[in-house]
CSV table of N, CA and C in Angstrom, one decimal:
chain,number,residue,atom,x,y,z
A,209,UNK,N,-14.6,14.8,-4.5
A,209,UNK,CA,-13.1,15.1,-3.4
A,209,UNK,C,-12.8,15.5,-5.0
A,210,UNK,N,-12.3,16.9,-5.2
A,210,UNK,CA,-11.3,17.1,-6.2
A,210,UNK,C,-10.0,16.7,-5.7
A,211,UNK,N,-9.1,16.4,-7.2
A,211,UNK,CA,-7.8,15.8,-7.3
A,211,UNK,C,-7.2,16.5,-8.4
A,212,UNK,N,-7.5,17.0,-8.7
A,212,UNK,CA,-7.2,18.0,-9.9
A,212,UNK,C,-5.6,18.7,-10.3
A,213,UNK,N,-5.9,18.9,-9.0
A,213,UNK,CA,-4.9,19.9,-8.2
A,213,UNK,C,-3.4,18.9,-7.6
A,214,UNK,N,-3.9,17.9,-7.7
A,214,UNK,CA,-3.0,17.3,-7.2
A,214,UNK,C,-1.7,17.0,-7.3
A,215,UNK,N,-0.5,17.0,-6.7
A,215,UNK,CA,1.0,16.9,-7.8
A,215,UNK,C,1.5,16.2,-6.6
A,216,UNK,N,2.4,14.7,-7.7
A,216,UNK,CA,3.5,13.3,-7.2
A,216,UNK,C,5.2,14.0,-6.8
A,217,UNK,N,5.0,13.7,-6.0
A,217,UNK,CA,6.7,13.5,-5.5
A,217,UNK,C,6.7,11.4,-5.2
A,218,UNK,N,7.8,10.8,-6.4
A,218,UNK,CA,8.3,10.2,-6.3
A,218,UNK,C,9.5,9.9,-5.6
A,219,UNK,N,10.2,9.1,-4.6
A,219,UNK,CA,10.8,9.1,-3.8
A,219,UNK,C,11.1,7.8,-2.8
A,220,UNK,N,12.4,7.8,-2.0
A,220,UNK,CA,12.4,6.3,-1.5
A,220,UNK,C,11.9,6.7,0.1
A,221,UNK,N,11.9,6.3,0.8
A,221,UNK,CA,11.4,7.5,2.4
A,221,UNK,C,12.9,7.1,3.0
A,222,UNK,N,13.1,8.1,3.3
A,222,UNK,CA,14.4,8.3,4.7
A,222,UNK,C,14.5,7.2,5.8
A,223,UNK,N,13.3,8.5,6.2
A,223,UNK,CA,12.7,7.5,8.0
A,223,UNK,C,11.1,8.3,7.5
A,224,UNK,N,10.6,8.2,9.1
A,224,UNK,CA,9.9,8.4,9.5
A,224,UNK,C,9.5,8.9,11.2
A,225,UNK,N,9.3,10.4,11.6
A,225,UNK,CA,8.7,10.8,12.8
A,225,UNK,C,7.9,10.6,13.8
A,226,UNK,N,7.5,10.8,13.9
A,226,UNK,CA,6.1,11.4,14.7
A,226,UNK,C,5.9,12.8,15.2
A,227,UNK,N,5.1,13.2,15.2
A,227,UNK,CA,5.0,14.7,14.5
A,227,UNK,C,4.7,15.2,16.1
A,228,UNK,N,3.6,16.7,15.7
A,228,UNK,CA,3.2,17.2,17.0
A,228,UNK,C,2.3,16.7,17.5
A,229,UNK,N,1.5,15.8,17.1
A,229,UNK,CA,0.7,15.1,18.1
A,229,UNK,C,0.6,13.5,17.5
A,230,UNK,N,-0.3,12.9,18.0
A,230,UNK,CA,-0.2,11.8,18.2
A,230,UNK,C,-1.1,11.4,16.9
A,231,UNK,N,-1.1,12.3,16.1
A,231,UNK,CA,-2.4,11.8,14.5
A,231,UNK,C,-1.2,12.0,13.9
A,232,UNK,N,-0.1,12.6,14.6
A,232,UNK,CA,0.3,12.6,12.7
A,232,UNK,C,2.1,12.4,12.8
A,233,UNK,N,2.8,12.1,11.4
A,233,UNK,CA,3.8,11.9,11.5
A,233,UNK,C,5.0,12.8,10.6
A,234,UNK,N,5.8,12.5,9.9
A,234,UNK,CA,6.6,13.5,8.9
A,234,UNK,C,7.4,12.4,8.3
A,235,UNK,N,7.1,12.6,7.4
A,235,UNK,CA,7.7,11.5,6.2
A,235,UNK,C,9.0,12.2,5.9
A,236,UNK,N,9.9,11.4,5.4
A,236,UNK,CA,10.8,12.3,5.1
A,236,UNK,C,11.1,11.3,3.5
A,237,UNK,N,11.1,11.8,1.9
A,237,UNK,CA,11.4,11.1,1.0
A,237,UNK,C,12.7,11.7,0.4
A,238,UNK,N,13.4,11.2,0.1
A,238,UNK,CA,15.3,11.1,-1.1
A,238,UNK,C,14.5,11.4,-2.3
A,239,UNK,N,14.4,11.9,-3.0
A,239,UNK,CA,13.7,12.4,-4.8
A,239,UNK,C,14.9,12.2,-5.9
A,240,UNK,N,14.6,12.6,-6.4
A,240,UNK,CA,16.0,13.1,-8.4
A,240,UNK,C,16.1,14.8,-7.2
A,241,UNK,N,15.7,15.2,-7.2
A,241,UNK,CA,15.7,16.8,-6.5
A,241,UNK,C,16.0,17.1,-5.5
A,242,UNK,N,16.5,15.8,-4.6
A,242,UNK,CA,16.8,16.3,-3.2
A,242,UNK,C,16.1,15.9,-2.0
A,243,UNK,N,15.4,16.0,-0.9
A,243,UNK,CA,14.6,15.7,0.1
A,243,UNK,C,14.1,16.7,0.0
A,244,UNK,N,12.6,15.8,0.3
A,244,UNK,CA,11.2,17.1,0.4
A,244,UNK,C,10.6,15.5,1.6
A,245,UNK,N,10.0,16.8,2.8
A,245,UNK,CA,9.9,16.4,3.2
A,245,UNK,C,7.8,16.4,3.6
A,246,UNK,N,6.9,15.6,4.0
A,246,UNK,CA,6.1,15.1,4.0
A,246,UNK,C,4.8,15.2,5.5
A,247,UNK,N,4.4,16.1,6.2
A,247,UNK,CA,3.3,15.4,6.7
A,247,UNK,C,1.9,14.4,6.8
A,248,UNK,N,1.9,14.0,7.4
A,248,UNK,CA,0.5,12.5,7.4
A,248,UNK,C,0.3,12.7,8.3
A,249,UNK,N,-1.2,13.2,7.9
A,249,UNK,CA,-2.1,13.2,8.9
A,249,UNK,C,-3.4,12.2,8.6
A,250,UNK,N,-4.1,12.2,9.8
A,250,UNK,CA,-5.8,12.0,10.1
A,250,UNK,C,-6.0,11.7,8.6
A,251,UNK,N,-6.3,12.4,7.6
A,251,UNK,CA,-7.4,12.9,6.2
A,251,UNK,C,-5.6,12.9,5.3
A,252,UNK,N,-5.0,12.0,4.9
A,252,UNK,CA,-4.1,11.6,4.3
A,252,UNK,C,-4.4,10.1,4.0
A,253,UNK,N,-4.5,9.6,2.7
A,253,UNK,CA,-4.9,8.7,2.1
A,253,UNK,C,-3.2,7.9,1.8
A,254,UNK,N,-3.6,6.6,2.4
A,254,UNK,CA,-2.8,5.6,2.0
A,254,UNK,C,-3.0,4.2,1.5
A,255,UNK,N,-3.1,4.9,-0.4
A,255,UNK,CA,-3.7,2.7,-0.7
A,255,UNK,C,-3.4,2.1,-0.3
A,256,UNK,N,-4.0,1.1,0.5
A,256,UNK,CA,-4.0,0.3,0.9
A,256,UNK,C,-3.6,-0.5,2.2
A,257,UNK,N,-4.1,1.5,2.0
A,257,UNK,CA,-3.2,0.7,4.3
A,257,UNK,C,-2.6,1.0,4.7
A,258,UNK,N,-1.3,0.6,3.8
A,258,UNK,CA,-0.2,0.2,4.1
A,258,UNK,C,0.8,0.6,4.8
A,259,UNK,N,1.1,-0.4,6.0
A,259,UNK,CA,2.1,0.5,6.8
A,259,UNK,C,3.4,1.2,6.2
A,260,UNK,N,4.1,2.2,6.5
A,260,UNK,CA,4.4,3.2,5.5
A,260,UNK,C,6.1,2.7,6.2
A,261,UNK,N,7.5,2.1,5.9
A,261,UNK,CA,8.9,2.6,6.1
A,261,UNK,C,9.9,2.6,5.3
A,262,UNK,N,11.3,3.2,5.7
A,262,UNK,CA,11.8,3.3,5.4
A,262,UNK,C,12.6,2.1,4.4
A,263,UNK,N,12.2,2.5,2.8
A,263,UNK,CA,12.9,2.0,2.2
A,263,UNK,C,12.4,1.8,1.0
A,264,UNK,N,11.0,2.0,1.3
A,264,UNK,CA,9.2,2.2,0.3
A,264,UNK,C,9.9,2.9,-0.4
A,265,UNK,N,9.6,2.7,-1.2
A,265,UNK,CA,9.7,3.8,-2.8
A,265,UNK,C,8.2,4.0,-2.5
A,266,UNK,N,7.6,4.9,-2.7
A,266,UNK,CA,6.8,5.8,-2.8
A,266,UNK,C,5.9,6.7,-3.8
A,267,UNK,N,5.2,6.9,-3.8
A,267,UNK,CA,4.7,8.7,-4.3
A,267,UNK,C,3.4,9.4,-3.9
A,268,UNK,N,4.3,10.4,-3.2
A,268,UNK,CA,2.7,11.1,-2.3
A,268,UNK,C,2.1,12.8,-3.5
A,269,UNK,N,1.3,12.2,-3.1
A,269,UNK,CA,0.5,13.2,-3.2
A,269,UNK,C,-0.4,14.5,-2.6
A,270,UNK,N,0.5,15.6,-2.6
A,270,UNK,CA,0.3,16.8,-2.0
A,270,UNK,C,-0.3,17.4,-3.5
A,271,UNK,N,-1.5,18.9,-2.5
A,271,UNK,CA,-2.6,19.9,-3.4
A,271,UNK,C,-1.3,20.9,-3.7
A,272,UNK,N,-0.9,21.5,-5.5
A,272,UNK,CA,-0.7,22.3,-4.4
A,272,UNK,C,-1.1,24.0,-5.0
A,273,UNK,N,-2.7,23.7,-4.7
A,273,UNK,CA,-3.0,25.2,-4.7
A,273,UNK,C,-3.3,25.3,-3.4
A,274,UNK,N,-2.3,24.5,-2.0
A,274,UNK,CA,-2.4,25.0,-1.6
A,274,UNK,C,-0.9,25.7,-0.5
A,275,UNK,N,-1.6,27.3,-0.2
A,275,UNK,CA,0.1,27.5,0.8
A,275,UNK,C,0.9,27.0,1.3
A,276,UNK,N,2.1,27.5,0.8
A,276,UNK,CA,3.4,25.9,1.1
A,276,UNK,C,3.7,27.1,2.1
A,277,UNK,N,4.7,26.4,3.5
A,277,UNK,CA,6.1,27.1,4.1
A,277,UNK,C,7.0,27.5,3.5
A,278,UNK,N,7.9,27.9,3.4
A,278,UNK,CA,9.2,28.3,2.7
A,278,UNK,C,9.9,28.3,3.1
A,279,UNK,N,10.3,26.6,3.5
A,279,UNK,CA,11.5,26.5,3.8
A,279,UNK,C,11.8,24.8,3.5
A,280,UNK,N,13.1,25.0,3.7
A,280,UNK,CA,14.3,23.8,2.7
A,280,UNK,C,14.3,22.7,4.2
A,281,UNK,N,14.2,21.2,3.7
A,281,UNK,CA,13.9,21.3,2.6
A,281,UNK,C,11.8,21.2,2.5
A,282,UNK,N,11.7,21.3,2.0
A,282,UNK,CA,10.6,21.6,1.0
A,282,UNK,C,9.3,20.9,2.5
A,283,UNK,N,8.4,20.7,2.1
A,283,UNK,CA,7.2,20.6,3.6
A,283,UNK,C,5.2,20.3,3.1
A,284,UNK,N,5.2,19.4,3.1
A,284,UNK,CA,4.0,19.6,2.3
A,284,UNK,C,3.4,18.6,2.5
A,285,UNK,N,1.6,19.6,2.8
A,285,UNK,CA,0.9,18.3,3.5
A,285,UNK,C,0.4,17.0,2.5
A,286,UNK,N,0.7,15.8,2.6
A,286,UNK,CA,0.7,14.3,2.0
A,286,UNK,C,-1.1,14.2,1.3
A,287,UNK,N,-1.5,14.2,0.7
A,287,UNK,CA,-2.3,14.3,0.7
A,287,UNK,C,-3.2,12.2,0.0
A,288,UNK,N,-2.0,11.9,-0.4
A,288,UNK,CA,-2.9,10.7,-1.1
A,288,UNK,C,-1.1,10.0,-1.3
A,289,UNK,N,-0.7,8.9,0.1
A,289,UNK,CA,0.2,7.7,-0.6
A,289,UNK,C,0.2,5.7,-0.9
A,290,UNK,N,1.1,6.2,-1.9
A,290,UNK,CA,0.9,5.1,-3.3
A,290,UNK,C,1.9,4.0,-2.9
A,291,UNK,N,2.1,2.9,-2.7
A,291,UNK,CA,3.6,2.0,-2.7
A,291,UNK,C,3.6,1.8,-3.9
A,292,UNK,N,5.1,2.5,-4.3
A,292,UNK,CA,5.9,1.6,-5.7
A,292,UNK,C,6.0,0.5,-5.7
A,293,UNK,N,6.4,-1.1,-6.7
A,293,UNK,CA,7.5,-1.6,-6.5
A,293,UNK,C,8.5,-0.9,-7.9
A,294,UNK,N,9.4,-2.0,-8.0
A,294,UNK,CA,10.4,-1.0,-9.3
A,294,UNK,C,10.0,-0.9,-10.7
A,295,UNK,N,10.8,0.2,-10.7
A,295,UNK,CA,10.4,0.8,-12.1
A,295,UNK,C,8.6,0.7,-12.5
A,296,UNK,N,8.3,0.5,-11.6
A,296,UNK,CA,6.7,1.1,-11.4
A,296,UNK,C,6.3,2.3,-11.6
A,297,UNK,N,5.3,2.8,-12.2
A,297,UNK,CA,5.1,4.8,-12.4
A,297,UNK,C,3.7,5.0,-12.3
A,298,UNK,N,3.0,5.5,-11.9
A,298,UNK,CA,2.1,6.0,-11.7
A,298,UNK,C,1.6,7.1,-11.9
A,299,UNK,N,0.2,7.0,-11.9
A,299,UNK,CA,-0.2,9.0,-12.5
A,299,UNK,C,-1.6,9.2,-12.2
A,300,UNK,N,-2.6,9.6,-11.7
A,300,UNK,CA,-3.6,10.1,-10.8
A,300,UNK,C,-4.2,11.2,-12.4
A,301,UNK,N,-5.3,11.0,-12.6
A,301,UNK,CA,-5.4,12.0,-13.9
A,301,UNK,C,-7.1,11.8,-14.0
A,302,UNK,N,-7.8,12.9,-14.5
A,302,UNK,CA,-9.2,12.4,-15.3
A,302,UNK,C,-9.1,11.5,-16.3
A,303,UNK,N,-9.6,10.5,-17.0
A,303,UNK,CA,-9.9,9.8,-17.7
A,303,UNK,C,-11.2,9.4,-18.3
A,304,UNK,N,-11.0,10.0,-20.3
A,304,UNK,CA,-12.1,10.0,-20.6
A,304,UNK,C,-13.3,7.7,-20.5
A,305,UNK,N,-14.4,8.4,-21.6
A,305,UNK,CA,-14.8,6.9,-21.9
A,305,UNK,C,-13.8,6.1,-22.5
A,306,UNK,N,-12.6,6.6,-23.7
A,306,UNK,CA,-12.4,5.3,-24.5
A,306,UNK,C,-10.6,5.3,-23.3
A,307,UNK,N,-10.5,5.9,-22.2
A,307,UNK,CA,-9.6,5.9,-20.9
A,307,UNK,C,-8.2,6.1,-21.9
A,308,UNK,N,-8.7,7.5,-21.9
A,308,UNK,CA,-7.3,8.0,-22.4
A,308,UNK,C,-7.0,9.3,-21.1
A,309,UNK,N,-6.3,10.0,-20.8
A,309,UNK,CA,-6.1,10.7,-20.0
A,309,UNK,C,-6.6,12.3,-20.5
A,310,UNK,N,-7.2,13.3,-19.5
A,310,UNK,CA,-7.9,14.1,-19.6
A,310,UNK,C,-6.6,14.8,-20.6
A,311,UNK,N,-6.0,15.4,-19.9
A,311,UNK,CA,-4.9,16.2,-21.0
A,311,UNK,C,-3.6,15.6,-22.4
A,312,UNK,N,-4.3,14.0,-22.3
A,312,UNK,CA,-3.8,13.3,-23.8
A,312,UNK,C,-1.7,12.1,-23.3
A,313,UNK,N,-1.9,11.9,-22.0
A,313,UNK,CA,-1.0,12.4,-22.6
A,313,UNK,C,-1.0,10.3,-21.4
A,314,UNK,N,-1.6,9.5,-21.7
A,314,UNK,CA,-1.9,8.4,-21.2
A,314,UNK,C,-3.0,7.6,-21.7
A,315,UNK,N,-2.8,6.3,-22.9
A,315,UNK,CA,-4.1,5.8,-23.8
A,315,UNK,C,-4.0,4.3,-22.4
A,316,UNK,N,-4.8,3.7,-21.9
A,316,UNK,CA,-5.4,2.6,-21.6
A,316,UNK,C,-5.5,1.3,-21.6
A,317,UNK,N,-4.8,0.3,-21.6
A,317,UNK,CA,-5.4,-0.9,-22.6
A,317,UNK,C,-5.5,-2.3,-21.6
A,318,UNK,N,-7.2,-2.5,-21.2
A,318,UNK,CA,-6.8,-3.1,-20.4
A,318,UNK,C,-6.7,-4.3,-20.5
A,319,UNK,N,-6.6,-5.2,-19.8
A,319,UNK,CA,-6.5,-6.8,-20.0
A,319,UNK,C,-6.8,-7.2,-19.1
A,320,UNK,N,-7.1,-9.0,-19.0
A,320,UNK,CA,-7.5,-10.1,-18.4
A,320,UNK,C,-7.3,-9.9,-17.7
A,321,UNK,N,-6.6,-9.9,-16.5
A,321,UNK,CA,-4.8,-9.4,-16.3
A,321,UNK,C,-5.3,-7.9,-14.9
A,322,UNK,N,-5.2,-7.2,-15.4
A,322,UNK,CA,-5.6,-5.9,-14.6
A,322,UNK,C,-6.5,-5.4,-13.7
A,323,UNK,N,-6.1,-5.3,-11.8
A,323,UNK,CA,-6.2,-5.6,-10.8
A,323,UNK,C,-7.1,-4.0,-11.2
A,324,UNK,N,-8.6,-4.0,-11.0
A,324,UNK,CA,-9.2,-2.9,-11.0
A,324,UNK,C,-9.8,-3.0,-9.5
A,325,UNK,N,-9.8,-1.7,-9.2
A,325,UNK,CA,-11.1,-1.7,-7.9
A,325,UNK,C,-11.0,-0.2,-7.0
A,326,UNK,N,-12.0,-0.5,-6.1
A,326,UNK,CA,-12.2,0.5,-5.5
A,326,UNK,C,-10.8,1.5,-4.2
A,327,UNK,N,-10.6,1.9,-3.6
A,327,UNK,CA,-9.7,2.7,-3.0
A,327,UNK,C,-9.3,2.0,-1.3
A,328,UNK,N,-11.2,1.5,-1.4
A,328,UNK,CA,-11.0,0.3,0.0
A,328,UNK,C,-10.6,-0.9,-0.2
A,329,UNK,N,-10.5,-1.6,-2.1
A,329,UNK,CA,-10.2,-2.6,-2.3
A,329,UNK,C,-11.5,-3.5,-2.8
A,330,UNK,N,-12.5,-2.4,-3.4
A,330,UNK,CA,-13.4,-3.8,-3.6
A,330,UNK,C,-13.1,-3.8,-5.0
A,331,UNK,N,-14.0,-4.6,-5.6
A,331,UNK,CA,-12.9,-4.9,-7.4
A,331,UNK,C,-14.0,-3.9,-8.1
A,332,UNK,N,-13.9,-3.9,-9.2
A,332,UNK,CA,-14.8,-2.5,-9.6
A,332,UNK,C,-14.7,-3.6,-11.7
A,333,UNK,N,-16.2,-3.7,-11.8
A,333,UNK,CA,-16.7,-4.9,-12.7
A,333,UNK,C,-16.9,-4.2,-14.1
A,334,UNK,N,-17.9,-2.4,-13.7
A,334,UNK,CA,-18.1,-1.8,-14.3
A,334,UNK,C,-17.3,-1.0,-15.9
A,335,UNK,N,-16.6,-0.5,-16.4
A,335,UNK,CA,-16.3,0.3,-17.4
A,335,UNK,C,-15.7,1.2,-16.5
A,336,UNK,N,-14.9,1.6,-16.3
A,336,UNK,CA,-13.4,2.9,-14.9
A,336,UNK,C,-13.5,4.2,-16.1
A,337,UNK,N,-14.1,3.9,-17.4
A,337,UNK,CA,-14.0,5.2,-17.7
A,337,UNK,C,-14.6,5.8,-17.4
A,338,UNK,N,-14.2,7.5,-17.8
A,338,UNK,CA,-15.2,8.8,-17.5
A,338,UNK,C,-14.9,9.0,-16.0
A,339,UNK,N,-13.9,8.3,-15.7
A,339,UNK,CA,-13.6,8.7,-13.7
A,339,UNK,C,-12.0,9.5,-14.1
A,340,UNK,N,-12.2,9.9,-12.3
A,340,UNK,CA,-10.1,9.5,-11.5
A,340,UNK,C,-9.7,8.6,-11.6
A,341,UNK,N,-8.5,8.1,-12.5
A,341,UNK,CA,-8.8,7.1,-12.0
A,341,UNK,C,-6.4,7.1,-11.2
A,342,UNK,N,-6.3,6.3,-9.9
A,342,UNK,CA,-4.8,6.0,-9.9
A,342,UNK,C,-4.3,5.0,-10.9
A,343,UNK,N,-3.5,5.1,-11.6
A,343,UNK,CA,-2.9,3.6,-12.9
A,343,UNK,C,-1.5,3.2,-12.3
A,344,UNK,N,-1.4,2.7,-11.8
A,344,UNK,CA,-0.2,1.8,-11.4
A,344,UNK,C,0.4,1.0,-13.0
A,345,UNK,N,2.1,1.4,-14.0
A,345,UNK,CA,1.6,0.8,-14.8
A,345,UNK,C,3.5,0.4,-15.4
A,346,UNK,N,4.0,-0.1,-16.0
A,346,UNK,CA,5.3,0.1,-15.9
A,346,UNK,C,6.4,0.5,-17.4
A,347,UNK,N,4.9,0.2,-18.2
A,347,UNK,CA,6.0,1.0,-19.6
A,347,UNK,C,4.9,1.0,-20.2
A,348,UNK,N,5.4,2.1,-21.5
A,348,UNK,CA,4.6,2.5,-22.7
A,348,UNK,C,4.8,2.3,-23.9
A,349,UNK,N,4.4,2.2,-24.8
A,349,UNK,CA,5.1,2.3,-25.9
A,349,UNK,C,4.9,3.7,-26.9
A,350,UNK,N,5.8,3.7,-27.9
A,350,UNK,CA,6.2,5.4,-27.7
A,350,UNK,C,5.1,6.3,-28.3
A,351,UNK,N,4.1,5.9,-29.3
A,351,UNK,CA,2.7,6.0,-29.8
A,351,UNK,C,2.6,7.7,-29.0
A,352,UNK,N,1.6,8.8,-30.6
A,352,UNK,CA,1.1,10.1,-29.1
A,352,UNK,C,-0.6,9.5,-29.3
A,353,UNK,N,-0.7,9.4,-28.2
A,353,UNK,CA,-0.7,9.3,-26.8
A,353,UNK,C,0.3,8.3,-26.7
A,354,UNK,N,1.3,8.0,-25.7
A,354,UNK,CA,1.2,6.6,-24.8
A,354,UNK,C,0.5,5.9,-24.6
A,355,UNK,N,0.1,4.1,-24.8
A,355,UNK,CA,-0.3,3.6,-24.4
A,355,UNK,C,0.6,2.5,-23.3
A,356,UNK,N,-0.1,1.7,-22.3
A,356,UNK,CA,0.8,1.3,-21.2
A,356,UNK,C,-1.2,0.6,-21.5
A,357,UNK,N,-0.2,-0.9,-20.5
A,357,UNK,CA,-1.8,-2.0,-20.1
A,357,UNK,C,-1.5,-2.2,-18.3
A,358,UNK,N,-2.6,-0.9,-17.6
A,358,UNK,CA,-2.0,-1.3,-16.5
A,358,UNK,C,-1.9,-2.4,-15.6
A,359,UNK,N,-1.0,-2.8,-14.5
A,359,UNK,CA,-0.9,-3.5,-13.6
A,359,UNK,C,-2.6,-3.6,-13.0
A,360,UNK,N,-2.2,-2.1,-12.5
A,360,UNK,CA,-3.3,-1.9,-11.4
A,360,UNK,C,-4.2,-0.5,-11.9
A,361,UNK,N,-5.6,-0.6,-11.1
A,361,UNK,CA,-5.9,0.9,-11.6
A,361,UNK,C,-6.9,0.5,-10.2
A,362,UNK,N,-6.4,1.9,-9.8
A,362,UNK,CA,-7.8,2.1,-8.6
A,362,UNK,C,-8.8,3.4,-8.8
A,363,UNK,N,-9.9,3.5,-9.5
A,363,UNK,CA,-10.9,4.1,-9.0
A,363,UNK,C,-10.7,4.9,-8.0
A,364,UNK,N,-10.9,6.2,-8.2
A,364,UNK,CA,-11.2,7.2,-7.1
A,364,UNK,C,-12.4,7.8,-7.0
A,365,UNK,N,-14.1,7.5,-6.8
A,365,UNK,CA,-14.8,7.5,-6.5
A,365,UNK,C,-15.2,8.4,-5.8
């Protein structure tokens, strides 16, 4: 699966309502730029299979290459949803063997306590480089590229 066109929207869940059928729901997020709605369907990946509820801070990713209806508030098809802790950042990007993001926007420094796993929660013992990674982190250096020691890395195999 190609994740290169995935764009994040970070916000707090306002509410979740039933969709047009029993297999989909609509999630409304309060973001810095206003309300954004996401349709969560059977193909939506929710990291850790966490139940989503009002008040959770999440990153919802959508495929920016797909057409969207011209409505307000905007509504996207959620492809991936990840729950975030307070002050936590998240990045979905391809990383090279040196753990530098493809676009040069972040360099990862692994620590003993960095949790590296697959989407289904299995531990990864090999180098996560040369893969698409979902990286959870809080602070970065002011270097170029910024560096961080992530709390968690999800390897998207």
